[in-house]
Each structure stands twice: as C-alpha cells, then as structure tokens.
PDB file of C-alpha atoms and ligand atoms in Angstrom:
ATOM      1  CA  MET A   1     127.291  -5.377  71.961  1.00 86.00           C
ATOM      2  CA  ARG A   2     129.306  -5.884  75.541  1.00 98.00           C
ATOM      3  CA  LYS A   3     126.796  -4.694  78.634  1.00 98.00           C
ATOM      4  CA  LYS A   4     129.570  -2.516  81.034  1.00 98.00           C
ATOM      5  CA  ILE A   5     130.315  -4.024  84.312  1.00 98.00           C
ATOM      6  CA  ILE A   6     131.110  -1.837  87.539  1.00 98.00           C
ATOM      7  CA  ALA A   7     132.126  -3.506  90.271  1.00 98.00           C
ATOM      8  CA  GLY A   8     132.743  -2.206  93.997  1.00 98.00           C
ATOM      9  CA  ASN A   9     135.925  -4.128  95.595  1.00 98.00           C
ATOM     10  CA  TRP A  10     134.906  -3.050  98.964  1.00 98.00           C
ATOM     11  CA  LYS A  11     138.283  -4.477 100.533  1.00 98.00           C
ATOM     12  CA  MET A  12     138.689  -4.982 104.141  1.00 98.00           C
ATOM     13  CA  ASN A  13     136.251  -2.306 105.087  1.00 98.00           C
ATOM     14  CA  MET A  14     132.323  -2.204 106.494  1.00 98.00           C
ATOM     15  CA  THR A  15     131.086  -4.232 109.501  1.00 98.00           C
ATOM     16  CA  VAL A  16     127.572  -5.620 109.193  1.00 98.00           C
ATOM     17  CA  SER A  17     126.062  -2.743 110.771  1.00 98.00           C
ATOM     18  CA  GLU A  18     128.184  -0.191 108.143  1.00 98.00           C
ATOM     19  CA  THR A  19     126.838  -2.648 105.929  1.00 98.00           C
ATOM     20  CA  LYS A  20     123.351  -1.826 106.272  1.00 98.00           C
ATOM     21  CA  GLU A  21     124.026   2.044 105.944  1.00 98.00           C
ATOM     22  CA  LEU A  22     125.876   1.919 102.979  1.00 98.00           C
ATOM     23  CA  ILE A  23     123.743   0.359 100.850  1.00 98.00           C
ATOM     24  CA  GLY A  24     121.132   1.793 102.283  1.00 98.00           C
ATOM     25  CA  LYS A  25     122.743   5.126 100.548  1.00 98.00           C
ATOM     26  CA  LEU A  26     123.536   3.883  97.879  1.00 98.00           C
ATOM     27  CA  LYS A  27     120.782   1.216  96.305  1.00 98.00           C
ATOM     28  CA  ASP A  28     118.412   3.127  95.047  1.00 98.00           C
ATOM     29  CA  LYS A  29     120.937   5.314  93.025  1.00 98.00           C
ATOM     30  CA  CYS A  30     122.866   2.505  91.978  1.00 98.00           C
ATOM     31  CA  ASN A  31     119.976   0.486  90.820  1.00 98.00           C
ATOM     32  CA  THR A  32     120.101  -0.266  86.814  1.00 97.00           C
ATOM     33  CA  ASP A  33     119.685  -2.262  84.050  1.00 95.00           C
ATOM     34  CA  LYS A  34     122.180  -0.373  81.675  1.00 97.00           C
ATOM     35  CA  VAL A  35     125.063  -1.808  83.644  1.00 98.00           C
ATOM     36  CA  ASP A  36     125.935  -4.653  85.374  1.00 98.00           C
ATOM     37  CA  VAL A  37     126.488  -3.384  89.147  1.00 98.00           C
ATOM     38  CA  VAL A  38     128.135  -5.600  91.739  1.00 98.00           C
ATOM     39  CA  PHE A  39     129.428  -4.571  95.442  1.00 98.00           C
ATOM     40  CA  ILE A  40     132.074  -7.205  96.578  1.00 98.00           C
ATOM     41  CA  VAL A  41     131.734  -7.252  99.946  1.00 98.00           C
ATOM     42  CA  PRO A  42     133.785  -9.337 102.741  1.00 98.00           C
ATOM     43  CA  SER A  43     132.697 -12.255 103.149  1.00 98.00           C
ATOM     44  CA  ILE A  44     131.097 -11.922 106.653  1.00 98.00           C
ATOM     45  CA  ASP A  45     128.638  -9.122 104.872  1.00 98.00           C
ATOM     46  CA  VAL A  46     127.189 -10.637 102.405  1.00 98.00           C
ATOM     47  CA  THR A  47     124.191 -11.982 104.205  1.00 98.00           C
ATOM     48  CA  THR A  48     123.070  -8.715 105.225  1.00 98.00           C
ATOM     49  CA  ALA A  49     123.769  -6.954 102.300  1.00 98.00           C
ATOM     50  CA  LYS A  50     122.031  -9.448 100.178  1.00 98.00           C
ATOM     51  CA  GLU A  51     118.986  -8.698 102.484  1.00 98.00           C
ATOM     52  CA  CYS A  52     119.166  -4.940 101.842  1.00 98.00           C
ATOM     53  CA  LEU A  53     119.581  -5.245  97.914  1.00 98.00           C
ATOM     54  CA  LYS A  54     116.091  -7.475  97.968  1.00 97.00           C
ATOM     55  CA  GLY A  55     114.124  -5.999  94.856  1.00 97.00           C
ATOM     56  CA  THR A  56     117.096  -4.669  93.321  1.00 98.00           C
ATOM     57  CA  ASN A  57     119.545  -5.523  90.219  1.00 97.00           C
ATOM     58  CA  ILE A  58     122.683  -5.445  92.512  1.00 98.00           C
ATOM     59  CA  ARG A  59     124.456  -8.401  92.339  1.00 98.00           C
ATOM     60  CA  LEU A  60     126.933  -9.090  94.474  1.00 98.00           C
ATOM     61  CA  GLY A  61     130.875 -10.809  95.209  1.00 98.00           C
ATOM     62  CA  THR A  62     133.213 -11.771  97.198  1.00 98.00           C
ATOM     63  CA  GLN A  63     137.069 -11.300  96.922  1.00 98.00           C
ATOM     64  CA  ASN A  64     138.497 -14.422  97.909  1.00 97.00           C
ATOM     65  CA  PHE A  65     137.651 -17.998  98.169  1.00 98.00           C
ATOM     66  CA  TYR A  66     139.573 -21.348  98.463  1.00 98.00           C
ATOM     67  CA  PHE A  67     139.410 -23.995  96.088  1.00 98.00           C
ATOM     68  CA  GLU A  68     138.978 -26.938  97.661  1.00 98.00           C
ATOM     69  CA  ASP A  69     135.769 -28.060  98.340  1.00 98.00           C
ATOM     70  CA  LYS A  70     135.530 -28.308 101.782  1.00 98.00           C
ATOM     71  CA  GLY A  71     137.494 -29.764 105.007  1.00 98.00           C
ATOM     72  CA  ALA A  72     140.730 -28.907 107.161  1.00 98.00           C
ATOM     73  CA  PHE A  73     141.584 -25.451 105.664  1.00 98.00           C
ATOM     74  CA  THR A  74     141.500 -23.032 108.708  1.00 98.00           C
ATOM     75  CA  GLY A  75     140.340 -19.862 108.167  1.00 97.00           C
ATOM     76  CA  GLU A  76     139.352 -20.496 104.060  1.00 98.00           C
ATOM     77  CA  ILE A  77     135.787 -19.866 102.674  1.00 98.00           C
ATOM     78  CA  SER A  78     134.369 -22.283 100.099  1.00 98.00           C
ATOM     79  CA  ALA A  79     132.850 -21.518  96.231  1.00 98.00           C
ATOM     80  CA  LYS A  80     129.720 -23.393  97.500  1.00 98.00           C
ATOM     81  CA  MET A  81     129.398 -21.492 101.231  1.00 98.00           C
ATOM     82  CA  ILE A  82     129.726 -18.175  99.313  1.00 96.00           C
ATOM     83  CA  LEU A  83     127.005 -19.222  96.752  1.00 98.00           C
ATOM     84  CA  ASP A  84     124.793 -20.807  99.455  1.00 98.00           C
ATOM     85  CA  ALA A  85     124.692 -17.028 101.081  1.00 97.00           C
ATOM     86  CA  GLY A  86     123.902 -15.216  98.228  1.00 97.00           C
ATOM     87  CA  ALA A  87     126.967 -13.803  95.810  1.00 98.00           C
ATOM     88  CA  GLU A  88     127.400 -14.425  92.668  1.00 98.00           C
ATOM     89  CA  TYR A  89     130.916 -12.980  91.661  1.00 98.00           C
ATOM     90  CA  VAL A  90     134.388 -13.458  93.232  1.00 98.00           C
ATOM     91  CA  ILE A  91     137.589 -11.673  92.732  1.00 98.00           C
ATOM     92  CA  ILE A  92     140.408 -13.789  91.641  1.00 98.00           C
ATOM     93  CA  GLY A  93     144.443 -12.732  91.625  1.00 98.00           C
ATOM     94  CA  HIS A  94     143.903  -9.343  93.188  1.00 98.00           C
ATOM     95  CA  SER A  95     147.230  -8.151  93.798  1.00 98.00           C
ATOM     96  CA  GLU A  96     147.050  -7.855  97.054  1.00 97.00           C
ATOM     97  CA  ARG A  97     146.089 -11.224  97.125  1.00 98.00           C
ATOM     98  CA  ARG A  98     149.352 -11.985  94.749  1.00 98.00           C
ATOM     99  CA  ASN A  99     151.405  -9.612  96.996  1.00 97.00           C
ATOM    100  CA  ILE A 100     150.526  -9.973 100.662  1.00 98.00           C
ATOM    101  CA  PHE A 101     149.128 -12.910 100.833  1.00 97.00           C
ATOM    102  CA  LYS A 102     151.623 -14.680  97.886  1.00 98.00           C
ATOM    103  CA  GLU A 103     149.566 -16.425  96.053  1.00 98.00           C
ATOM    104  CA  ASP A 104     150.886 -17.369  92.661  1.00 97.00           C
ATOM    105  CA  ASP A 105     149.792 -18.180  89.343  1.00 97.00           C
ATOM    106  CA  THR A 106     149.015 -22.014  89.770  1.00 98.00           C
ATOM    107  CA  MET A 107     147.029 -21.049  92.623  1.00 98.00           C
ATOM    108  CA  ILE A 108     144.993 -18.425  90.750  1.00 98.00           C
ATOM    109  CA  ASN A 109     144.771 -21.006  87.508  1.00 98.00           C
ATOM    110  CA  LYS A 110     142.965 -23.623  90.040  1.00 98.00           C
ATOM    111  CA  LYS A 111     140.479 -20.536  91.516  1.00 98.00           C
ATOM    112  CA  LEU A 112     139.738 -19.628  88.177  1.00 98.00           C
ATOM    113  CA  ILE A 113     138.654 -23.160  87.406  1.00 98.00           C
ATOM    114  CA  LYS A 114     136.867 -23.693  90.470  1.00 98.00           C
ATOM    115  CA  ALA A 115     135.079 -20.560  90.189  1.00 98.00           C
ATOM    116  CA  HIS A 116     133.308 -21.722  87.157  1.00 98.00           C
ATOM    117  CA  GLU A 117     132.760 -25.479  87.808  1.00 98.00           C
ATOM    118  CA  SER A 118     130.895 -24.160  91.149  1.00 98.00           C
ATOM    119  CA  GLY A 119     129.164 -21.561  88.987  1.00 98.00           C
ATOM    120  CA  LEU A 120     130.603 -18.242  90.452  1.00 98.00           C
ATOM    121  CA  LYS A 121     131.326 -15.649  88.103  1.00 98.00           C
ATOM    122  CA  PRO A 122     135.238 -14.870  88.505  1.00 98.00           C
ATOM    123  CA  ILE A 123     136.592 -11.657  88.172  1.00 98.00           C
ATOM    124  CA  LEU A 124     140.263 -12.323  87.263  1.00 98.00           C
ATOM    125  CA  CYS A 125     142.583  -9.203  88.283  1.00 98.00           C
ATOM    126  CA  CYS A 126     146.107  -8.754  86.405  1.00 98.00           C
ATOM    127  CA  GLY A 127     148.393  -5.634  86.010  1.00 98.00           C
ATOM    128  CA  GLU A 128     151.926  -4.858  86.221  1.00 97.00           C
ATOM    129  CA  SER A 129     153.849  -3.083  89.154  1.00 96.00           C
ATOM    130  CA  LEU A 130     155.381   0.859  88.626  1.00 94.00           C
ATOM    131  CA  GLU A 131     158.825  -0.794  87.730  1.00 94.00           C
ATOM    132  CA  LEU A 132     157.784  -3.744  84.753  1.00 96.00           C
ATOM    133  CA  ARG A 133     155.726  -0.435  83.848  1.00 94.00           C
ATOM    134  CA  GLU A 134     158.776   1.784  83.803  1.00 93.00           C
ATOM    135  CA  ASN A 135     161.021  -0.758  82.435  1.00 95.00           C
ATOM    136  CA  GLY A 136     158.643  -1.753  79.488  1.00 95.00           C
ATOM    137  CA  THR A 137     158.129  -5.280  80.423  1.00 97.00           C
ATOM    138  CA  TYR A 138     154.887  -4.606  81.325  1.00 97.00           C
ATOM    139  CA  LYS A 139     152.900  -6.535  78.165  1.00 98.00           C
ATOM    140  CA  LYS A 140     155.314  -9.784  78.379  1.00 98.00           C
ATOM    141  CA  PHE A 141     154.247  -9.804  82.312  1.00 98.00           C
ATOM    142  CA  ILE A 142     150.394  -9.605  81.503  1.00 98.00           C
ATOM    143  CA  GLU A 143     150.379 -11.836  78.893  1.00 98.00           C
ATOM    144  CA  GLU A 144     152.094 -14.714  81.237  1.00 98.00           C
ATOM    145  CA  GLN A 145     149.615 -13.735  84.154  1.00 98.00           C
ATOM    146  CA  ILE A 146     146.963 -14.028  81.759  1.00 98.00           C
ATOM    147  CA  LYS A 147     148.374 -17.289  80.217  1.00 98.00           C
ATOM    148  CA  SER A 148     149.022 -19.081  83.365  1.00 98.00           C
ATOM    149  CA  ALA A 149     145.260 -17.945  84.466  1.00 98.00           C
ATOM    150  CA  PHE A 150     143.309 -19.429  81.593  1.00 98.00           C
ATOM    151  CA  LEU A 151     145.168 -22.677  81.511  1.00 98.00           C
ATOM    152  CA  ASN A 152     142.904 -25.827  80.551  1.00 98.00           C
ATOM    153  CA  VAL A 153     140.164 -22.982  81.128  1.00 98.00           C
ATOM    154  CA  SER A 154     137.452 -23.898  78.080  1.00 98.00           C
ATOM    155  CA  ASP A 155     135.716 -21.113  75.758  1.00 98.00           C
ATOM    156  CA  VAL A 156     132.565 -20.994  77.007  1.00 98.00           C
ATOM    157  CA  ASN A 157     133.961 -20.514  80.918  1.00 98.00           C
ATOM    158  CA  ALA A 158     136.545 -18.164  79.401  1.00 98.00           C
ATOM    159  CA  MET A 159     134.118 -16.169  78.038  1.00 98.00           C
ATOM    160  CA  ASN A 160     132.049 -15.783  80.884  1.00 98.00           C
ATOM    161  CA  THR A 161     134.924 -14.673  83.329  1.00 98.00           C
ATOM    162  CA  VAL A 162     135.619 -10.521  83.649  1.00 98.00           C
ATOM    163  CA  ILE A 163     138.986  -9.799  83.340  1.00 99.00           C
ATOM    164  CA  ALA A 164     139.814  -6.660  85.273  1.00 98.00           C
ATOM    165  CA  TYR A 165     143.394  -4.691  84.565  1.00 98.00           C
ATOM    166  CA  GLU A 166     144.568  -3.105  87.370  1.00 98.00           C
ATOM    167  CA  PRO A 167     148.094  -1.551  86.838  1.00 97.00           C
ATOM    168  CA  ILE A 168     149.246  -1.956  90.913  1.00 96.00           C
ATOM    169  CA  TRP A 169     151.152   1.701  90.817  1.00 95.00           C
ATOM    170  CA  ALA A 170     147.418   2.998  90.327  1.00 94.00           C
ATOM    171  CA  ILE A 171     145.636   1.107  92.646  1.00 93.00           C
ATOM    172  CA  GLY A 172     144.678   3.352  96.129  1.00 87.00           C
ATOM    173  CA  THR A 173     147.534   6.088  94.808  1.00 88.00           C
ATOM    174  CA  GLY A 174     145.242   8.447  93.093  1.00 82.00           C
ATOM    175  CA  LYS A 175     147.408   8.266  90.082  1.00 84.00           C
ATOM    176  CA  THR A 176     144.913   6.649  87.501  1.00 85.00           C
ATOM    177  CA  ALA A 177     146.660   5.226  84.406  1.00 90.00           C
ATOM    178  CA  THR A 178     145.188   7.569  81.476  1.00 95.00           C
ATOM    179  CA  SER A 179     142.462   6.207  79.261  1.00 97.00           C
ATOM    180  CA  ASP A 180     144.608   5.963  76.749  1.00 97.00           C
ATOM    181  CA  GLU A 181     147.623   4.021  79.073  1.00 96.00           C
ATOM    182  CA  ALA A 182     144.088   1.914  79.946  1.00 97.00           C
ATOM    183  CA  GLU A 183     143.113   1.489  77.011  1.00 98.00           C
ATOM    184  CA  GLU A 184     146.077  -0.019  75.006  1.00 98.00           C
ATOM    185  CA  VAL A 185     146.930  -2.829  77.731  1.00 98.00           C
ATOM    186  CA  CYS A 186     142.876  -3.746  77.889  1.00 98.00           C
ATOM    187  CA  LYS A 187     142.914  -4.144  74.027  1.00 98.00           C
ATOM    188  CA  PHE A 188     145.809  -6.135  74.583  1.00 98.00           C
ATOM    189  CA  ILE A 189     144.435  -7.901  76.800  1.00 98.00           C
ATOM    190  CA  ARG A 190     141.947  -8.933  74.236  1.00 98.00           C
ATOM    191  CA  ASP A 191     144.191 -10.168  71.286  1.00 98.00           C
ATOM    192  CA  ILE A 192     145.832 -12.407  73.659  1.00 98.00           C
ATOM    193  CA  ILE A 193     142.416 -14.083  74.654  1.00 98.00           C
ATOM    194  CA  GLY A 194     141.828 -13.844  70.722  1.00 98.00           C
ATOM    195  CA  LYS A 195     144.935 -16.035  70.090  1.00 98.00           C
ATOM    196  CA  LEU A 196     144.007 -18.610  73.044  1.00 98.00           C
ATOM    197  CA  TYR A 197     140.306 -19.108  72.308  1.00 98.00           C
ATOM    198  CA  ASN A 198     138.620 -17.237  69.305  1.00 98.00           C
ATOM    199  CA  ASP A 199     137.130 -14.426  68.072  1.00 98.00           C
ATOM    200  CA  LYS A 200     133.297 -14.839  69.619  1.00 98.00           C
ATOM    201  CA  VAL A 201     135.351 -15.568  72.674  1.00 98.00           C
ATOM    202  CA  LYS A 202     137.599 -12.346  72.474  1.00 98.00           C
ATOM    203  CA  ASP A 203     134.905  -9.840  71.066  1.00 98.00           C
ATOM    204  CA  GLU A 204     132.413 -11.435  74.142  1.00 98.00           C
ATOM    205  CA  ILE A 205     134.732 -11.294  77.131  1.00 98.00           C
ATOM    206  CA  ARG A 206     134.500  -8.349  79.230  1.00 98.00           C
ATOM    207  CA  ILE A 207     137.390  -6.449  80.441  1.00 98.00           C
ATOM    208  CA  GLN A 208     137.205  -3.761  83.306  1.00 98.00           C
ATOM    209  CA  TYR A 209     139.433  -1.233  84.301  1.00 98.00           C
ATOM    210  CA  GLY A 210     140.553  -0.632  87.910  1.00 97.00           C
ATOM    211  CA  GLY A 211     143.270   1.823  89.742  1.00 96.00           C
ATOM    212  CA  SER A 212     141.769   5.208  91.175  1.00 94.00           C
ATOM    213  CA  VAL A 213     138.257   4.572  89.082  1.00 96.00           C
ATOM    214  CA  ASN A 214     136.359   7.529  90.421  1.00 97.00           C
ATOM    215  CA  SER A 215     133.415  10.130  89.401  1.00 97.00           C
ATOM    216  CA  LYS A 216     135.763  12.140  86.945  1.00 97.00           C
ATOM    217  CA  ASN A 217     137.454   9.962  85.157  1.00 97.00           C
ATOM    218  CA  ALA A 218     134.908   7.047  85.015  1.00 98.00           C
ATOM    219  CA  ASN A 219     133.502   8.626  81.774  1.00 98.00           C
ATOM    220  CA  GLU A 220     136.199   8.777  79.722  1.00 98.00           C
ATOM    221  CA  LEU A 221     137.674   5.873  81.116  1.00 98.00           C
ATOM    222  CA  PHE A 222     134.484   3.962  80.174  1.00 98.00           C
ATOM    223  CA  SER A 223     133.915   5.427  77.080  1.00 98.00           C
ATOM    224  CA  LYS A 224     136.993   3.282  75.480  1.00 98.00           C
ATOM    225  CA  GLU A 225     136.632   0.859  72.968  1.00 98.00           C
ATOM    226  CA  ASP A 226     138.057  -2.143  74.911  1.00 98.00           C
ATOM    227  CA  ILE A 227     136.935  -1.148  78.525  1.00 98.00           C
ATOM    228  CA  ASP A 228     133.762  -2.463  79.589  1.00 98.00           C
ATOM    229  CA  GLY A 229     133.623  -0.991  82.824  1.00 98.00           C
ATOM    230  CA  GLY A 230     135.334  -0.210  86.310  1.00 98.00           C
ATOM    231  CA  LEU A 231     136.613  -2.335  89.765  1.00 98.00           C
ATOM    232  CA  VAL A 232     135.991   0.571  92.147  1.00 98.00           C
ATOM    233  CA  GLY A 233     138.142   0.563  95.261  1.00 98.00           C
ATOM    234  CA  GLY A 234     138.248   3.363  97.709  1.00 97.00           C
ATOM    235  CA  ALA A 235     135.410   5.306  95.717  1.00 98.00           C
ATOM    236  CA  SER A 236     133.172   2.351  95.908  1.00 98.00           C
ATOM    237  CA  LEU A 237     132.660   2.882  99.223  1.00 98.00           C
ATOM    238  CA  LYS A 238     131.064   6.523  98.929  1.00 98.00           C
ATOM    239  CA  GLU A 239     128.152   8.328  97.321  1.00 98.00           C
ATOM    240  CA  GLU A 240     130.529   9.047  94.733  1.00 98.00           C
ATOM    241  CA  PHE A 241     129.837   5.355  93.510  1.00 98.00           C
ATOM    242  CA  ILE A 242     126.593   6.404  92.385  1.00 98.00           C
ATOM    243  CA  ASP A 243     127.992   8.767  89.812  1.00 98.00           C
ATOM    244  CA  ILE A 244     130.399   6.044  88.806  1.00 98.00           C
ATOM    245  CA  VAL A 245     127.229   3.739  87.912  1.00 98.00           C
ATOM    246  CA  ASN A 246     125.857   6.762  86.212  1.00 98.00           C
ATOM    247  CA  TYR A 247     128.774   7.734  84.855  1.00 97.00           C
TER     248      TYR A 247
HETATM  249  P1  LIG B 301     141.325   1.797  94.059  1.00 52.91           P
HETATM  250  O1  LIG B 301     141.353   0.265  93.728  1.00 52.91           O
HETATM  251  O2  LIG B 301     140.126   2.348  93.125  1.00 52.91           O
HETATM  252  O3  LIG B 301     141.309   2.090  95.469  1.00 52.91           O
HETATM  253  O4  LIG B 301     142.645   2.221  92.996  1.00 52.91           O
HETATM  254  C1  LIG B 301     141.231  -0.923  92.800  1.00 52.91           C
HETATM  255  C2  LIG B 301     141.143  -1.810  93.441  1.00 52.91           C
HETATM  256  O5  LIG B 301     141.979  -2.388  93.930  1.00 52.91           O
HETATM  257  O6  LIG B 301     140.119  -3.179  93.372  1.00 52.91           O
END
C-alpha cells in the first residue's frame, strides 16, 4: 500500500512573518500520520518554518535548487543548503520553472540525479499544455518528459521519487482535470515507469495529481487507484488546506 503524500506548493508567497502566521493556523489540524504532509515553502522561509513545525509530523520542502555543489552561481541555492536548513523535499521541473525560467529536460535530469545523491526527496513535475491536450499528443509528450528526467536514475532512486502530474491548463485556473482524466495519465505514467524499471518500482512509486486541487475535489481525486495524493498550489495558502489533508 502506497502512503498518500499531500504537499502544499506555496510558490512565491509568504514572507517570514506571514509564514509564522500561516503555519500557526494550519499545523495542528494538518498534523497527521495517515498521509505524508509537506509544506513546500520559499527557501528563505525554511528555517522559520522548521522552528514553527517542531513537534509535528509535517515535513518541509523547497521549490527549487541548483545541481552544482557550490561556487559562482549567483542567485542559486544548493541541495546541501536546503538540507542543512531543514527541508527534505524539493520540487523539480515545475511547469513554471520550465516555462518562465526555461529549464529544459537536461537540467531537470541533472537536478533529479543531484537531489538523490544529496539525500533530498524530489517531487518531479510533468504535464502537458492545453494545446497538446487538445491535439491529442499529450501522452507522447509526457512519456518524453518522464524518460528524459529518469535517464541514468537507478531503480532505488526512481522508487523514492514522487512524480506530480500537473496538466498546465489546470494550474491556477480553477479548471481541474476530472478524476478520470487525472487517473488516466497517472496510470499511464506508472506504466511508463514499469517499462523503464520493474514491477516493484511501478507499484511503489508515488504519483500525485496537481492543478486546482481544492477541498471539494480532493476526495474524489485521491480515491483513484493510481493517484497517491496531490500537489496543491492556491489552496495550500488557506485554511482550506486542512480539509484537503483530511480529505
Ligand atoms: P494550483 O497549483 O493548485 O494553484 O493549481 C498547483 C501547482 O502549480 O503545483
């Protein structure tokens, strides 16, 4: 049985003081061991968030890092820095990083390898645009994203990767994929992993759905066989996140 993982992607929201306030509101009711709960905060908020979450099961993550260990990479942050500050998870390949910051498949693959090497738990995002959904080529596109991200990633590391299927047309738009649409692609991704690796990895890897998850649709989405939780943007910044965690 795969344990569900529900992660809040705060994106570029919440100052240090706002972080204290939000965690104060969320932490007691999000503190469960039925599912893995992760707050994915801006890097600058990690130390504060860590302090605020003491004594709870809630884990921390960041939204980005760079794959080099150290050096002349102005503006970047390393895996070691994130870990030392108290985060365990990191998002890799979010569509906003791919599209706005032009991260390509090669960089995403390097980040996935580095995350595992460093002991970070990666949440690898994939997902198609509206155009690809409408012209019917979305599965082929997602298959390419998965294959290139997992290039030279070992079985064990693949198994310990969380994949988040996030159709771009559903992110921040209020337009959720139906639970059947989400399940179709999550199952498809699981089958690709089965072909790249083996049945054990296929059965154990956790695949989230993300894109306008809210307290009303969480239950139906998370009840699907191949959907192992969610990556939640907008609704993770509100008390609504409590209802999603306790779906
Ligand atoms: P959303 O964002 O829930 O606001 O659609 C999801 C995400 O981008 O991870």
